[in-house]
């Protein structure tokens, strides 16, 4: 059985697809990158923005031609859009065979078998928190970067930000047992993984029992987990995404400061720099309290880069609100950001409000923030020239096969020459000679296709 998997959306989906790929190959299936070759097609989908849903629906619809040639082909939709609109999609798309919600992914094999034998349409959409345990130990699928591994530590979200559909499609927040996570991290380490990425909709709320309020300043179950993972000798770096800002308690910040294996890049979703908009978004911080967390991190941890998510054109966002976002982004000095144009999601609270910022204004605000970001990113990269940075080797550079690339703890990409014996996962010292818009360059020849 040859299986084609296409993944949309966030890192959590990437990790779910990897876990499913592991489950499928363990059961004897073969993965294929070719749609034409597939006996089974799986589309792991995202619902966060309307555009993501439309893209996946377009692709699934287009797969009809393969079903014509191969009537035994099984086509399934899984993940957030399946959870959100699974039954509707099964009703509308004749060649779609199954829809598996986010709480039912571990039942994939059973569903494929059922469709193959009985040729009936199947929807499994009930929420279930067993899914992470059931899939937890399947991260043994060899991914594109075998020295890195992803571990889901929480699932779901209890926060109900007014624009967001995640709490409805990923269910209530749930944290896995620390022992299971450590066991998985050790298993990955034994297989040669040197960097782990901990994943969840709100990783920093790990172990807080689903409480939307942060624990006291001297408590951080997430920090405790980071410390335990750091004890695994061959794991050299720990990353995580995404944390909700208010869960950066003093304890967590102290742990990050004292443990160099925890990477010096914090992705801290801001969404807006206007207190009025933040309130309407149901975000539980103000511009000032957000900045206070950033400053504590900067003061205690030392060198750090920050990245973020921002939404432009939220209902009622005025020029003044937008300028507050622009100013706060410059004050923090983000090196990287995902800027999203607001799109109403049926089911989320804000969909009840008029989407009153014109598309052209959303686009203009988007461009203004992107231009600011580019300036800062170049300045941040230029400031690295002349320094020697520690880099984890990823492998051959995707842009120039004559060179290799890797990343700093601060998540900057560095391109350098391969030397005898160097392999992915090694930590090396690279003198930075030049800086481009998105890349730093170590010594060696400049390839014609290198981007400066
Ligand atoms: N419209 C635009 N962006 C959104 N996001 C979540 N919901 C929406 C929406 N309805 C963005 C947020 C979140 C990121 C994953 O997607 O910035 O952090
Ligand atoms: Fe969505 Fe807010 Fe939960 Fe993030 S914290 S997943 S934006 S509801």
CSV table of C-alpha atoms and ligand atoms in Angstrom, one decimal:
chain,number,residue,atom,x,y,z
A,1,UNK,CA,0.0,0.0,0.0
A,2,UNK,CA,1.5,3.3,-1.1
A,3,UNK,CA,0.5,6.4,0.9
A,4,UNK,CA,0.8,10.0,-0.1
A,5,UNK,CA,0.5,12.6,2.7
A,6,UNK,CA,0.2,16.3,2.2
A,7,UNK,CA,0.4,18.6,5.2
A,8,UNK,CA,-0.9,22.1,5.6
A,9,UNK,CA,-0.6,24.5,8.5
A,10,UNK,CA,1.4,24.6,11.7
A,11,UNK,CA,4.3,22.5,13.2
A,12,UNK,CA,1.8,20.5,15.1
A,13,UNK,CA,0.4,19.2,11.9
A,14,UNK,CA,3.9,18.5,10.6
A,15,UNK,CA,4.5,16.5,13.7
A,16,UNK,CA,1.1,14.7,13.5
A,17,UNK,CA,1.9,13.8,9.9
A,18,UNK,CA,5.3,12.4,10.9
A,19,UNK,CA,3.7,10.4,13.6
A,20,UNK,CA,1.1,9.0,11.2
A,21,UNK,CA,3.9,8.2,8.6
A,22,UNK,CA,5.7,6.3,11.4
A,23,UNK,CA,2.5,4.4,12.2
A,24,UNK,CA,1.8,3.6,8.6
A,25,UNK,CA,5.4,2.4,7.8
A,26,UNK,CA,5.5,0.3,10.9
A,27,UNK,CA,2.3,-1.4,9.6
A,28,UNK,CA,4.1,-2.2,6.3
A,29,UNK,CA,2.9,0.7,4.2
A,30,UNK,CA,5.2,2.6,1.9
A,31,UNK,CA,5.2,6.4,1.6
A,32,UNK,CA,5.2,8.0,-1.7
A,33,UNK,CA,5.8,11.6,-2.8
A,34,UNK,CA,3.9,11.1,-6.0
A,35,UNK,CA,0.1,11.5,-6.1
A,36,UNK,CA,-0.1,9.4,-9.2
A,37,UNK,CA,1.5,6.4,-7.5
A,38,UNK,CA,-0.7,6.5,-4.4
A,39,UNK,CA,-3.2,3.9,-3.2
A,40,UNK,CA,-4.1,6.1,-0.3
A,41,UNK,CA,-4.0,10.0,-0.2
A,42,UNK,CA,-4.2,11.8,3.1
A,43,UNK,CA,-4.6,15.6,3.5
A,44,UNK,CA,-3.7,16.9,6.9
A,45,UNK,CA,-5.4,20.3,7.0
A,46,UNK,CA,-5.5,23.6,8.8
A,47,UNK,CA,-8.5,25.8,9.6
A,48,UNK,CA,-6.8,28.8,11.2
A,49,UNK,CA,-7.4,31.0,8.2
A,50,UNK,CA,-9.9,30.9,5.4
A,51,UNK,CA,-7.1,30.8,2.8
A,52,UNK,CA,-5.7,27.6,4.3
A,53,UNK,CA,-9.0,25.8,4.1
A,54,UNK,CA,-9.6,27.0,0.5
A,55,UNK,CA,-6.2,25.7,-0.6
A,56,UNK,CA,-6.8,22.3,0.8
A,57,UNK,CA,-10.3,22.0,-0.6
A,58,UNK,CA,-9.0,23.0,-4.0
A,59,UNK,CA,-6.3,20.3,-3.9
A,60,UNK,CA,-8.7,17.6,-2.6
A,61,UNK,CA,-11.2,18.4,-5.3
A,62,UNK,CA,-8.5,18.2,-8.0
A,63,UNK,CA,-7.7,14.6,-6.9
A,64,UNK,CA,-10.8,13.4,-8.6
A,65,UNK,CA,-8.8,12.7,-11.8
A,66,UNK,CA,-6.8,10.0,-10.0
A,67,UNK,CA,-9.9,8.3,-8.7
A,68,UNK,CA,-11.1,8.0,-12.3
A,69,UNK,CA,-8.0,6.0,-13.2
A,70,UNK,CA,-7.9,4.1,-10.0
A,71,UNK,CA,-11.4,3.5,-8.4
A,72,UNK,CA,-9.7,1.7,-5.4
A,73,UNK,CA,-7.9,4.8,-4.4
A,74,UNK,CA,-8.7,6.0,-0.9
A,75,UNK,CA,-8.8,9.7,-0.3
A,76,UNK,CA,-9.0,11.1,3.3
A,77,UNK,CA,-9.0,14.5,5.0
A,78,UNK,CA,-7.7,14.7,8.5
A,79,UNK,CA,-6.8,17.4,11.1
A,80,UNK,CA,-8.4,20.7,11.8
A,81,UNK,CA,-10.5,21.2,8.7
A,82,UNK,CA,-11.8,17.6,9.0
A,83,UNK,CA,-12.8,18.4,12.6
A,84,UNK,CA,-14.4,21.6,11.6
A,85,UNK,CA,-16.2,20.6,8.3
A,86,UNK,CA,-15.6,16.9,7.9
A,87,UNK,CA,-19.2,15.8,7.3
A,88,UNK,CA,-19.9,18.7,5.0
A,89,UNK,CA,-16.9,17.8,2.9
A,90,UNK,CA,-17.8,14.1,2.7
A,91,UNK,CA,-21.3,15.2,1.5
A,92,UNK,CA,-20.0,17.6,-1.1
A,93,UNK,CA,-17.0,15.8,-2.5
A,94,UNK,CA,-18.0,12.5,-4.0
A,95,UNK,CA,-14.5,11.0,-4.2
A,96,UNK,CA,-13.6,11.8,-0.6
A,97,UNK,CA,-13.7,8.6,1.5
A,98,UNK,CA,-13.0,9.6,5.1
A,99,UNK,CA,-12.7,12.5,7.5
A,100,UNK,CA,-10.7,12.0,10.7
A,101,UNK,CA,-10.8,14.7,13.4
A,102,UNK,CA,-7.9,15.9,15.5
A,103,UNK,CA,-8.9,13.6,18.4
A,104,UNK,CA,-9.1,10.5,16.2
A,105,UNK,CA,-5.9,10.5,14.2
A,106,UNK,CA,-4.6,7.3,16.0
A,107,UNK,CA,-7.4,5.4,14.3
A,108,UNK,CA,-6.1,6.1,10.8
A,109,UNK,CA,-5.1,2.5,9.9
A,110,UNK,CA,-8.4,1.1,11.0
A,111,UNK,CA,-10.3,3.7,9.0
A,112,UNK,CA,-8.3,3.1,5.8
A,113,UNK,CA,-8.9,-0.7,6.2
A,114,UNK,CA,-12.6,-0.1,6.7
A,115,UNK,CA,-12.9,2.0,3.6
A,116,UNK,CA,-10.9,-0.5,1.5
A,117,UNK,CA,-13.0,-3.4,2.6
A,118,UNK,CA,-16.4,-1.8,2.7
A,119,UNK,CA,-16.2,1.1,0.3
A,120,UNK,CA,-18.2,3.3,2.6
A,121,UNK,CA,-17.7,6.9,3.7
A,122,UNK,CA,-16.5,7.3,7.3
A,123,UNK,CA,-16.4,10.3,9.6
A,124,UNK,CA,-14.7,10.0,13.0
A,125,UNK,CA,-14.9,13.4,14.6
A,126,UNK,CA,-15.4,12.9,18.4
A,127,UNK,CA,-12.9,14.7,20.6
A,128,UNK,CA,-10.5,12.4,22.6
A,129,UNK,CA,-7.4,13.2,24.6
A,130,UNK,CA,-6.0,9.7,24.1
A,131,UNK,CA,-4.7,10.8,20.7
A,132,UNK,CA,-1.3,12.1,21.9
A,133,UNK,CA,-0.5,9.0,24.0
A,134,UNK,CA,-1.6,6.7,21.2
A,135,UNK,CA,0.6,8.6,18.7
A,136,UNK,CA,3.3,9.6,21.1
A,137,UNK,CA,5.8,6.9,20.5
A,138,UNK,CA,5.6,7.0,16.8
A,139,UNK,CA,8.0,9.8,16.3
A,140,UNK,CA,10.5,7.2,15.1
A,141,UNK,CA,9.7,8.1,11.5
A,142,UNK,CA,12.9,9.3,9.8
A,143,UNK,CA,12.2,12.9,8.9
A,144,UNK,CA,14.1,15.2,6.6
A,145,UNK,CA,16.4,16.3,9.3
A,146,UNK,CA,17.2,13.1,11.3
A,147,UNK,CA,19.1,15.1,13.9
A,148,UNK,CA,16.0,17.0,14.9
A,149,UNK,CA,12.9,15.6,16.5
A,150,UNK,CA,9.4,17.0,17.4
A,151,UNK,CA,7.5,16.1,20.5
A,152,UNK,CA,3.9,17.2,21.2
A,153,UNK,CA,3.7,18.0,24.9
A,154,UNK,CA,0.2,19.6,25.0
A,155,UNK,CA,-2.8,19.4,22.8
A,156,UNK,CA,-5.8,21.7,22.4
A,157,UNK,CA,-6.3,25.2,23.9
A,158,UNK,CA,-8.6,26.7,26.6
A,159,UNK,CA,-7.9,30.3,25.8
A,160,UNK,CA,-10.7,31.2,23.3
A,161,UNK,CA,-9.0,34.2,21.8
A,162,UNK,CA,-12.0,35.8,20.0
A,163,UNK,CA,-10.6,35.4,16.4
A,164,UNK,CA,-9.4,31.8,16.8
A,165,UNK,CA,-10.9,28.5,15.8
A,166,UNK,CA,-8.3,26.3,17.5
A,167,UNK,CA,-10.1,25.7,20.8
A,168,UNK,CA,-13.1,24.4,18.7
A,169,UNK,CA,-11.0,22.1,16.4
A,170,UNK,CA,-8.3,20.9,18.7
A,171,UNK,CA,-10.4,20.6,21.8
A,172,UNK,CA,-9.6,21.3,25.4
A,173,UNK,CA,-6.1,21.8,26.6
A,174,UNK,CA,-4.4,18.7,27.8
A,175,UNK,CA,-0.8,18.0,29.0
A,176,UNK,CA,0.9,14.7,28.5
A,177,UNK,CA,2.6,13.0,31.5
A,178,UNK,CA,6.2,14.2,32.0
A,179,UNK,CA,7.5,10.6,32.2
A,180,UNK,CA,6.1,9.8,28.7
A,181,UNK,CA,7.6,13.0,27.2
A,182,UNK,CA,11.1,12.2,28.7
A,183,UNK,CA,10.8,8.6,27.5
A,184,UNK,CA,10.1,9.9,24.0
A,185,UNK,CA,12.9,12.4,24.2
A,186,UNK,CA,15.3,9.6,25.3
A,187,UNK,CA,14.2,7.4,22.5
A,188,UNK,CA,14.8,10.2,20.0
A,189,UNK,CA,18.2,10.9,21.5
A,190,UNK,CA,19.1,7.2,21.2
A,191,UNK,CA,18.2,7.4,17.5
A,192,UNK,CA,20.7,10.3,17.0
A,193,UNK,CA,18.5,13.3,17.6
A,194,UNK,CA,20.4,16.3,18.9
A,195,UNK,CA,17.8,19.0,18.9
A,196,UNK,CA,14.2,18.6,20.1
A,197,UNK,CA,11.3,20.9,19.3
A,198,UNK,CA,8.5,20.8,22.0
A,199,UNK,CA,5.1,21.5,20.5
A,200,UNK,CA,1.7,22.7,21.7
A,201,UNK,CA,-0.8,25.5,21.1
A,202,UNK,CA,0.4,26.9,24.4
A,203,UNK,CA,3.5,25.0,25.5
A,204,UNK,CA,4.3,27.3,28.4
A,205,UNK,CA,1.0,26.3,30.1
A,206,UNK,CA,2.3,22.7,30.2
A,207,UNK,CA,1.2,21.0,33.4
A,208,UNK,CA,-1.0,23.9,34.6
A,209,UNK,CA,-4.2,21.8,34.5
A,210,UNK,CA,-5.8,23.8,31.7
A,211,UNK,CA,-5.9,26.9,33.8
A,212,UNK,CA,-6.0,30.1,31.7
A,213,UNK,CA,-4.2,32.1,34.4
A,214,UNK,CA,-0.5,31.7,34.8
A,215,UNK,CA,0.9,30.0,37.9
A,216,UNK,CA,2.6,32.0,40.7
A,217,UNK,CA,5.9,33.7,39.8
A,218,UNK,CA,8.0,31.0,41.4
A,219,UNK,CA,6.3,28.1,39.5
A,220,UNK,CA,6.7,26.7,36.0
A,221,UNK,CA,5.9,23.1,35.2
A,222,UNK,CA,7.0,23.8,31.7
A,223,UNK,CA,10.4,25.1,32.9
A,224,UNK,CA,10.8,21.9,35.1
A,225,UNK,CA,10.1,19.8,31.9
A,226,UNK,CA,12.8,21.8,30.0
A,227,UNK,CA,15.3,21.1,32.8
A,228,UNK,CA,14.6,17.4,32.7
A,229,UNK,CA,15.0,17.2,29.0
A,230,UNK,CA,18.2,19.2,29.2
A,231,UNK,CA,19.7,16.4,31.4
A,232,UNK,CA,19.7,14.1,28.4
A,233,UNK,CA,23.3,14.3,27.5
A,234,UNK,CA,23.2,13.9,23.7
A,235,UNK,CA,20.3,16.4,23.3
A,236,UNK,CA,22.2,19.7,22.8
A,237,UNK,CA,19.4,22.0,21.9
A,238,UNK,CA,15.8,22.5,23.0
A,239,UNK,CA,13.3,24.6,21.1
A,240,UNK,CA,9.6,25.1,21.8
A,241,UNK,CA,6.6,26.8,20.1
A,242,UNK,CA,4.2,28.5,20.8
A,243,UNK,CA,4.1,29.9,24.4
A,244,UNK,CA,1.4,32.3,25.6
A,245,UNK,CA,3.2,35.4,26.9
A,246,UNK,CA,1.7,35.5,30.4
A,247,UNK,CA,3.1,32.1,31.2
A,248,UNK,CA,6.7,33.4,31.2
A,249,UNK,CA,6.9,33.4,35.0
A,250,UNK,CA,10.1,34.5,36.8
A,251,UNK,CA,10.8,30.8,37.4
A,252,UNK,CA,10.6,30.0,33.7
A,253,UNK,CA,12.8,33.0,32.8
A,254,UNK,CA,15.4,31.9,35.4
A,255,UNK,CA,15.4,28.4,34.1
A,256,UNK,CA,15.9,29.6,30.5
A,257,UNK,CA,18.7,31.9,31.7
A,258,UNK,CA,20.5,29.1,33.5
A,259,UNK,CA,20.2,26.4,30.9
A,260,UNK,CA,22.2,27.1,27.7
A,261,UNK,CA,20.6,24.1,25.9
A,262,UNK,CA,17.4,26.1,25.8
A,263,UNK,CA,17.6,28.0,22.5
A,264,UNK,CA,18.0,31.8,22.6
A,265,UNK,CA,15.0,32.5,20.4
A,266,UNK,CA,11.6,33.2,21.9
A,267,UNK,CA,8.5,33.1,19.7
A,268,UNK,CA,6.1,35.3,21.7
A,269,UNK,CA,2.7,35.8,19.9
A,270,UNK,CA,1.8,39.5,20.3
A,271,UNK,CA,-1.2,39.7,17.9
A,272,UNK,CA,-1.7,43.5,18.5
A,273,UNK,CA,0.1,46.3,20.3
A,274,UNK,CA,-3.2,48.2,21.0
A,275,UNK,CA,-4.7,47.5,24.5
A,276,UNK,CA,-8.2,48.1,23.1
A,277,UNK,CA,-7.7,45.5,20.3
A,278,UNK,CA,-6.0,43.1,22.7
A,279,UNK,CA,-9.0,43.3,25.0
A,280,UNK,CA,-11.4,42.6,22.1
A,281,UNK,CA,-9.2,39.7,21.1
A,282,UNK,CA,-9.5,38.3,24.6
A,283,UNK,CA,-5.8,38.3,25.1
A,284,UNK,CA,-4.9,38.6,28.7
A,285,UNK,CA,-2.1,41.1,28.6
A,286,UNK,CA,-1.6,44.8,27.7
A,287,UNK,CA,1.2,46.3,25.6
A,288,UNK,CA,3.0,47.3,28.8
A,289,UNK,CA,2.7,43.9,30.5
A,290,UNK,CA,3.9,42.2,27.3
A,291,UNK,CA,6.9,44.6,27.1
A,292,UNK,CA,7.6,43.8,30.8
A,293,UNK,CA,8.0,40.1,30.0
A,294,UNK,CA,10.2,40.9,27.0
A,295,UNK,CA,12.4,43.2,29.1
A,296,UNK,CA,12.7,40.6,31.9
A,297,UNK,CA,13.8,38.0,29.3
A,298,UNK,CA,16.3,40.4,27.8
A,299,UNK,CA,17.8,41.4,31.1
A,300,UNK,CA,18.0,37.9,32.6
A,301,UNK,CA,18.8,35.8,29.6
A,302,UNK,CA,21.2,38.1,27.7
A,303,UNK,CA,21.4,37.6,24.0
A,304,UNK,CA,18.0,36.6,22.6
A,305,UNK,CA,16.1,37.0,19.4
A,306,UNK,CA,12.3,37.4,19.4
A,307,UNK,CA,9.8,36.4,16.8
A,308,UNK,CA,6.0,36.8,16.9
A,309,UNK,CA,2.6,36.5,15.3
A,310,UNK,CA,0.6,39.6,14.5
A,311,UNK,CA,-2.9,40.1,13.1
A,312,UNK,CA,-3.6,43.2,11.0
A,313,UNK,CA,-7.2,44.4,10.3
A,314,UNK,CA,-8.9,42.9,13.3
A,315,UNK,CA,-12.5,44.2,13.5
A,316,UNK,CA,-12.5,47.9,14.5
A,317,UNK,CA,-8.7,48.3,14.2
A,318,UNK,CA,-8.1,52.0,13.6
A,319,UNK,CA,-4.9,53.7,12.3
A,320,UNK,CA,-4.0,54.5,15.8
A,321,UNK,CA,-4.4,50.9,16.9
A,322,UNK,CA,-2.2,49.8,14.0
A,323,UNK,CA,0.4,52.4,14.8
A,324,UNK,CA,0.5,51.1,18.4
A,325,UNK,CA,1.3,47.6,16.9
A,326,UNK,CA,4.0,49.0,14.6
A,327,UNK,CA,5.6,51.0,17.5
A,328,UNK,CA,5.6,48.0,19.9
A,329,UNK,CA,7.1,45.8,17.3
A,330,UNK,CA,10.0,48.3,16.8
A,331,UNK,CA,10.4,48.6,20.6
A,332,UNK,CA,10.7,44.9,21.0
A,333,UNK,CA,12.9,44.6,17.9
A,334,UNK,CA,11.5,41.3,16.5
A,335,UNK,CA,13.9,39.6,14.1
A,336,UNK,CA,11.1,37.6,12.5
A,337,UNK,CA,7.3,37.7,12.5
A,338,UNK,CA,4.4,36.1,10.9
A,339,UNK,CA,1.9,38.8,9.9
A,340,UNK,CA,-1.6,37.7,9.2
A,341,UNK,CA,-4.5,39.6,7.6
A,342,UNK,CA,-7.6,39.0,9.8
A,343,UNK,CA,-10.1,36.6,8.4
A,344,UNK,CA,-13.3,35.7,10.2
A,345,UNK,CA,-13.7,32.1,11.2
A,346,UNK,CA,-17.2,30.7,11.6
A,347,UNK,CA,-17.6,29.5,15.2
A,348,UNK,CA,-15.1,32.0,16.7
A,349,UNK,CA,-16.5,34.9,18.6
A,350,UNK,CA,-15.2,37.7,16.4
A,351,UNK,CA,-17.0,36.2,13.4
A,352,UNK,CA,-20.1,37.8,14.9
A,353,UNK,CA,-18.5,41.3,14.4
A,354,UNK,CA,-18.3,43.2,11.1
A,355,UNK,CA,-15.1,42.5,9.3
A,356,UNK,CA,-14.9,46.2,8.7
A,357,UNK,CA,-11.2,46.9,7.8
A,358,UNK,CA,-11.1,46.9,4.0
A,359,UNK,CA,-8.9,44.3,2.3
A,360,UNK,CA,-6.7,47.1,0.8
A,361,UNK,CA,-6.0,48.6,4.3
A,362,UNK,CA,-5.1,45.1,5.6
A,363,UNK,CA,-2.7,44.7,2.8
A,364,UNK,CA,-1.2,48.1,3.3
A,365,UNK,CA,-0.7,47.5,7.0
A,366,UNK,CA,0.8,44.1,6.2
A,367,UNK,CA,3.3,45.7,3.9
A,368,UNK,CA,4.3,48.4,6.4
A,369,UNK,CA,5.1,45.8,9.0
A,370,UNK,CA,7.0,43.6,6.6
A,371,UNK,CA,9.1,46.6,5.5
A,372,UNK,CA,10.0,47.4,9.1
A,373,UNK,CA,10.8,43.7,9.8
A,374,UNK,CA,13.1,43.5,6.8
A,375,UNK,CA,15.1,46.5,8.0
A,376,UNK,CA,15.5,45.0,11.5
A,377,UNK,CA,16.4,41.6,10.2
A,378,UNK,CA,19.2,43.0,8.0
A,379,UNK,CA,20.5,45.2,10.9
A,380,UNK,CA,20.4,42.1,13.3
A,381,UNK,CA,22.3,40.0,10.7
A,382,UNK,CA,24.9,42.8,10.1
A,383,UNK,CA,25.6,43.0,13.8
A,384,UNK,CA,26.7,39.4,13.7
A,385,UNK,CA,29.5,40.0,11.2
A,386,UNK,CA,32.9,39.7,12.8
A,387,UNK,CA,31.7,37.4,15.5
A,388,UNK,CA,32.2,33.7,15.8
A,389,UNK,CA,28.9,31.9,16.4
A,390,UNK,CA,28.0,28.4,17.5
A,391,UNK,CA,26.0,26.6,14.8
A,392,UNK,CA,24.2,23.3,14.7
A,393,UNK,CA,24.9,21.8,11.3
A,394,UNK,CA,21.7,20.9,9.3
A,395,UNK,CA,23.3,19.6,6.2
A,396,UNK,CA,23.7,20.6,2.5
A,397,UNK,CA,22.3,24.2,2.0
A,398,UNK,CA,19.0,24.0,0.2
A,399,UNK,CA,20.0,27.1,-1.9
A,400,UNK,CA,23.5,26.0,-2.9
A,401,UNK,CA,24.5,22.4,-3.0
A,402,UNK,CA,28.2,23.3,-2.8
A,403,UNK,CA,27.7,24.7,0.7
A,404,UNK,CA,26.3,23.5,4.0
A,405,UNK,CA,24.0,25.3,6.3
A,406,UNK,CA,22.9,25.3,10.0
A,407,UNK,CA,21.4,27.5,12.6
A,408,UNK,CA,22.5,29.4,15.6
A,409,UNK,CA,20.8,29.1,19.0
A,410,UNK,CA,19.1,32.4,18.2
A,411,UNK,CA,17.6,30.8,15.1
A,412,UNK,CA,19.7,32.6,12.5
A,413,UNK,CA,20.6,30.6,9.4
A,414,UNK,CA,24.3,30.3,8.6
A,415,UNK,CA,25.9,29.1,5.4
A,416,UNK,CA,29.5,27.7,5.4
A,417,UNK,CA,31.8,25.3,3.7
A,418,UNK,CA,31.8,21.6,4.6
A,419,UNK,CA,34.9,20.3,6.2
A,420,UNK,CA,36.2,16.7,6.5
A,421,UNK,CA,34.1,14.7,8.9
A,422,UNK,CA,31.4,17.4,9.5
A,423,UNK,CA,27.9,15.9,9.8
A,424,UNK,CA,24.3,17.0,10.6
A,425,UNK,CA,23.8,17.6,14.3
A,426,UNK,CA,27.4,18.7,15.0
A,427,UNK,CA,27.9,21.9,16.9
A,428,UNK,CA,30.6,24.0,15.2
A,429,UNK,CA,32.1,27.5,15.6
A,430,UNK,CA,31.7,29.6,12.5
A,431,UNK,CA,33.4,33.0,12.0
A,432,UNK,CA,30.7,35.2,10.3
A,433,UNK,CA,32.2,37.1,7.4
A,434,UNK,CA,29.2,38.6,5.6
A,435,UNK,CA,25.4,39.0,6.2
A,436,UNK,CA,22.5,38.8,3.8
A,437,UNK,CA,18.8,39.6,4.3
A,438,UNK,CA,18.0,36.2,5.8
A,439,UNK,CA,21.4,34.5,6.0
A,440,UNK,CA,24.8,34.8,7.6
A,441,UNK,CA,27.9,33.6,5.7
A,442,UNK,CA,31.0,31.8,7.1
A,443,UNK,CA,34.3,31.5,5.2
A,444,UNK,CA,34.5,30.0,1.8
A,445,UNK,CA,33.7,30.7,-1.9
A,446,UNK,CA,30.5,32.6,-2.7
A,447,UNK,CA,28.3,30.5,-5.0
A,448,UNK,CA,26.6,32.2,-7.9
A,449,UNK,CA,23.2,31.4,-6.6
A,450,UNK,CA,23.8,32.5,-3.0
A,451,UNK,CA,21.5,35.2,-1.9
A,452,UNK,CA,23.1,38.2,-0.3
B,1,LIG,N1,-7.3,35.6,11.1
B,1,LIG,C1,-6.0,35.9,11.0
B,1,LIG,N2,-5.0,35.3,11.7
B,1,LIG,C2,-5.4,34.4,12.6
B,1,LIG,N3,-4.6,33.7,13.4
B,1,LIG,C3,-5.4,32.9,14.2
B,1,LIG,N4,-6.7,33.1,13.8
B,1,LIG,C4,-6.7,34.0,12.8
B,1,LIG,C5,-7.7,34.7,12.1
B,1,LIG,N5,-9.0,34.4,12.3
B,1,LIG,C6,-3.2,33.8,13.5
B,1,LIG,C7,-2.7,34.2,14.9
B,1,LIG,C8,-2.1,33.0,15.5
B,1,LIG,C9,-1.6,32.3,14.2
B,1,LIG,C10,-1.3,30.9,14.3
B,1,LIG,O1,-2.6,32.5,13.3
B,1,LIG,O2,-1.7,35.2,14.8
B,1,LIG,O3,-1.1,33.2,16.4
B,2,LIG,FE1,-5.9,30.3,19.3
B,2,LIG,FE2,-5.5,32.0,21.4
B,2,LIG,FE3,-5.4,29.3,21.8
B,2,LIG,FE4,-3.4,30.5,20.4
B,2,LIG,S1,-3.9,30.9,22.6
B,2,LIG,S2,-4.5,28.6,19.8
B,2,LIG,S3,-4.5,32.2,19.3
B,2,LIG,S4,-7.2,30.5,21.2
